[in-house]
mmCIF file with all atom_site columns, C-alpha atoms in Angstrom:
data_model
loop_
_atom_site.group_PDB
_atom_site.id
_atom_site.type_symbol
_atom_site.label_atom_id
_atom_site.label_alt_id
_atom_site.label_comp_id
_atom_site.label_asym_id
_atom_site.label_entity_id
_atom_site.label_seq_id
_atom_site.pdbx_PDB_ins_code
_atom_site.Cartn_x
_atom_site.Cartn_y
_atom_site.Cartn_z
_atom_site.occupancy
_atom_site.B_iso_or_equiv
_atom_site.pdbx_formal_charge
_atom_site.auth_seq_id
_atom_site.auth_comp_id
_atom_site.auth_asym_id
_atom_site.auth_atom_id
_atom_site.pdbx_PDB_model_num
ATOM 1  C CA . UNK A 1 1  ? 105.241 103.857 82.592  1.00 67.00 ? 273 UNK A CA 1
ATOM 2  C CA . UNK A 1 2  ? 109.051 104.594 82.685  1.00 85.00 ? 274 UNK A CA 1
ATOM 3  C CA . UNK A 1 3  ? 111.480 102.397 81.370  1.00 90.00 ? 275 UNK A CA 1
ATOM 4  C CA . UNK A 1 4  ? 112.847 101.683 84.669  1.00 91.00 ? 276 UNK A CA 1
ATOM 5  C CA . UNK A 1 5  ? 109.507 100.341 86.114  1.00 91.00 ? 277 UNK A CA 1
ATOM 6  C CA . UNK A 1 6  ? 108.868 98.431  82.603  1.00 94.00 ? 278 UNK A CA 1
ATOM 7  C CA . UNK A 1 7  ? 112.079 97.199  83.132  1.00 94.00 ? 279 UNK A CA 1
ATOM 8  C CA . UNK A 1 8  ? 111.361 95.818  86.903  1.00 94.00 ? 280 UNK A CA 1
ATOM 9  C CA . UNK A 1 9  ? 108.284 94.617  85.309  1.00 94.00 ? 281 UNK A CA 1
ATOM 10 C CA . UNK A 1 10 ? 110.079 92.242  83.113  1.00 95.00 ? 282 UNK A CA 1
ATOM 11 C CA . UNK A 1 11 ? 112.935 91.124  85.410  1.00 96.00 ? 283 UNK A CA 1
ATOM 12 C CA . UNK A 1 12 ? 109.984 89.790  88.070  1.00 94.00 ? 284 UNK A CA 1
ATOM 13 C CA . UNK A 1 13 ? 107.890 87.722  85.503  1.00 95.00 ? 285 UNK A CA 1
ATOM 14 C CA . UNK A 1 14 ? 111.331 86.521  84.399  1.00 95.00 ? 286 UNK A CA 1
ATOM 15 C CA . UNK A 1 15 ? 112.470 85.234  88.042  1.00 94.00 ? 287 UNK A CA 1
ATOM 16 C CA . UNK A 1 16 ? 108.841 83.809  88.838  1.00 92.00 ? 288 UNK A CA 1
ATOM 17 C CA . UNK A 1 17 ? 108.795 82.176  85.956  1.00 93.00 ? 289 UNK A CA 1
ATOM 18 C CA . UNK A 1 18 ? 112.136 80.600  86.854  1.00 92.00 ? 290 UNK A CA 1
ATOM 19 C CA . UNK A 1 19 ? 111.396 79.756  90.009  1.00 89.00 ? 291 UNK A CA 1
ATOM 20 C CA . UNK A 1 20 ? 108.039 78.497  88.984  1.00 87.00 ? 292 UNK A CA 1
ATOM 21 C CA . UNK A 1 21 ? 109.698 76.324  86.570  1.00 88.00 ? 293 UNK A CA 1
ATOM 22 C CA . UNK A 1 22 ? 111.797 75.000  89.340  1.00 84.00 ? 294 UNK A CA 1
ATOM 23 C CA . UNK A 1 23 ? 109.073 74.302  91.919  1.00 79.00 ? 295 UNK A CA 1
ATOM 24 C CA . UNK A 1 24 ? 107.364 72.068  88.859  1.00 80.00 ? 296 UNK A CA 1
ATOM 25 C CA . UNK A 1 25 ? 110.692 70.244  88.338  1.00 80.00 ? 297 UNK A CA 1
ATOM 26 C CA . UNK A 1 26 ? 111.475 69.830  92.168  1.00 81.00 ? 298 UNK A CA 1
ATOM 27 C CA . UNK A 1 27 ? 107.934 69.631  93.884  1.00 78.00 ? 299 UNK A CA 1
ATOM 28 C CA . UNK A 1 28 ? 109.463 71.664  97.263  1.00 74.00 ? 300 UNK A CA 1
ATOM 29 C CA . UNK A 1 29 ? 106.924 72.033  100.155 1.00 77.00 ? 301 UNK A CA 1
ATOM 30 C CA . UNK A 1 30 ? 104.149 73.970  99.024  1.00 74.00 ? 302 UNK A CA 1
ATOM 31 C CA . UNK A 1 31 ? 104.971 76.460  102.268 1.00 75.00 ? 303 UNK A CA 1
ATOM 32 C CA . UNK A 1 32 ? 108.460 77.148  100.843 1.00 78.00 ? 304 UNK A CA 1
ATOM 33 C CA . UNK A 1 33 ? 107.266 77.884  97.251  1.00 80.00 ? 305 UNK A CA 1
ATOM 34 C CA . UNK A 1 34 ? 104.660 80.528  98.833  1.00 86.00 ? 306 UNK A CA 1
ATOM 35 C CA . UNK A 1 35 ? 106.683 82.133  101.252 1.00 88.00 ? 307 UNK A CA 1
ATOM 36 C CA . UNK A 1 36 ? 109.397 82.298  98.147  1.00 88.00 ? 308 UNK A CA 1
ATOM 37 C CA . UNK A 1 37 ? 107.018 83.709  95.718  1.00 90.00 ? 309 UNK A CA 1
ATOM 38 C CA . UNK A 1 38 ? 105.697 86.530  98.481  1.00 92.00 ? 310 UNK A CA 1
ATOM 39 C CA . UNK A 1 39 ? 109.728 87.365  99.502  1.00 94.00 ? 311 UNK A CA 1
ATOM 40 C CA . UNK A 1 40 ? 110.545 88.027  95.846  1.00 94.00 ? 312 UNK A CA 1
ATOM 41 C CA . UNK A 1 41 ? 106.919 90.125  94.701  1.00 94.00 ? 313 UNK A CA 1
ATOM 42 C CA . UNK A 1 42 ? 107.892 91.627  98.161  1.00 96.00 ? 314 UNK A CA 1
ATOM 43 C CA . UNK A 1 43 ? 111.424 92.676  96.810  1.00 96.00 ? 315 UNK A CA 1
ATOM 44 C CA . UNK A 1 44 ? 109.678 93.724  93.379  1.00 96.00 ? 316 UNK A CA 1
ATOM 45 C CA . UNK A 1 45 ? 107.451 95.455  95.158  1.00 96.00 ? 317 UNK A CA 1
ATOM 46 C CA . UNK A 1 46 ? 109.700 97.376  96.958  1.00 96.00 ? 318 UNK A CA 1
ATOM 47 C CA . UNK A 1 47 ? 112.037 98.344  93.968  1.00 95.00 ? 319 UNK A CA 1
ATOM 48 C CA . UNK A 1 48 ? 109.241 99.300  91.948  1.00 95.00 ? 320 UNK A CA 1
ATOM 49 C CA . UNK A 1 49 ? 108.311 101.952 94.664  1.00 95.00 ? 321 UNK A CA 1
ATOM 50 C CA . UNK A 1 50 ? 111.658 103.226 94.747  1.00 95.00 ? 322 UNK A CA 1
ATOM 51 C CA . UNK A 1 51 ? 111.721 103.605 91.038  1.00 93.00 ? 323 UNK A CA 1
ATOM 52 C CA . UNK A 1 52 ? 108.400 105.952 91.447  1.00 93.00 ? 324 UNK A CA 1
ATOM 53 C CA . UNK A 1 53 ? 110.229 107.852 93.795  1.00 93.00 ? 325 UNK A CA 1
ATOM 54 C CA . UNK A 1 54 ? 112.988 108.280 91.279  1.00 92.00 ? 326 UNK A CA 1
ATOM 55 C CA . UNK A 1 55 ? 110.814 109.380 88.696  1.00 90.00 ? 327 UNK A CA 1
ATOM 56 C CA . UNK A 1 56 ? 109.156 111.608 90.760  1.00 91.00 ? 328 UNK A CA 1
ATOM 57 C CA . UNK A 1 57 ? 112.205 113.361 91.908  1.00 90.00 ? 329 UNK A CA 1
ATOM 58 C CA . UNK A 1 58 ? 113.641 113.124 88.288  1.00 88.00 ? 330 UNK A CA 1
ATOM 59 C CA . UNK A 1 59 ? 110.276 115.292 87.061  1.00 87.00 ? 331 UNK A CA 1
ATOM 60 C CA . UNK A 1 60 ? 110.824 117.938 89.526  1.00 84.00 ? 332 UNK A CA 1
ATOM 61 C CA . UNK A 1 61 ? 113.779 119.191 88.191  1.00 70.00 ? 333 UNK A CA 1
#
């Protein structure tokens, strides 16, 4: 695993624990924690692809 994805790795468990965290403090609607938690493993998700694409282009040369 590259750094970079190891890295992504670590910044998402930090901001859903965070926001988990929050939703325990606050209690929001149980509709806006979900649709939070799929936006931001959707944003992860996304970077983390891009990252593989980076590495892939970075082992070609």
């Amino acid at each position: 695993m590259s750094k970079l994805i190891e890295y992504l790795n670590t910044q998402r468990f930090i901001v859903m624990s965070e926001l988990k965290f929050k939703d325990t403090c606050t209690k929001p609607d149980i509709f806006h924690c979900d649709f939070t938690y799929k936006t931001v493993n959707c944003m992860f998700d996304s970077l983390e692809k891009i990252a593989e694409e980076i590495e892939k282009l970075k082992s070609k040369d």
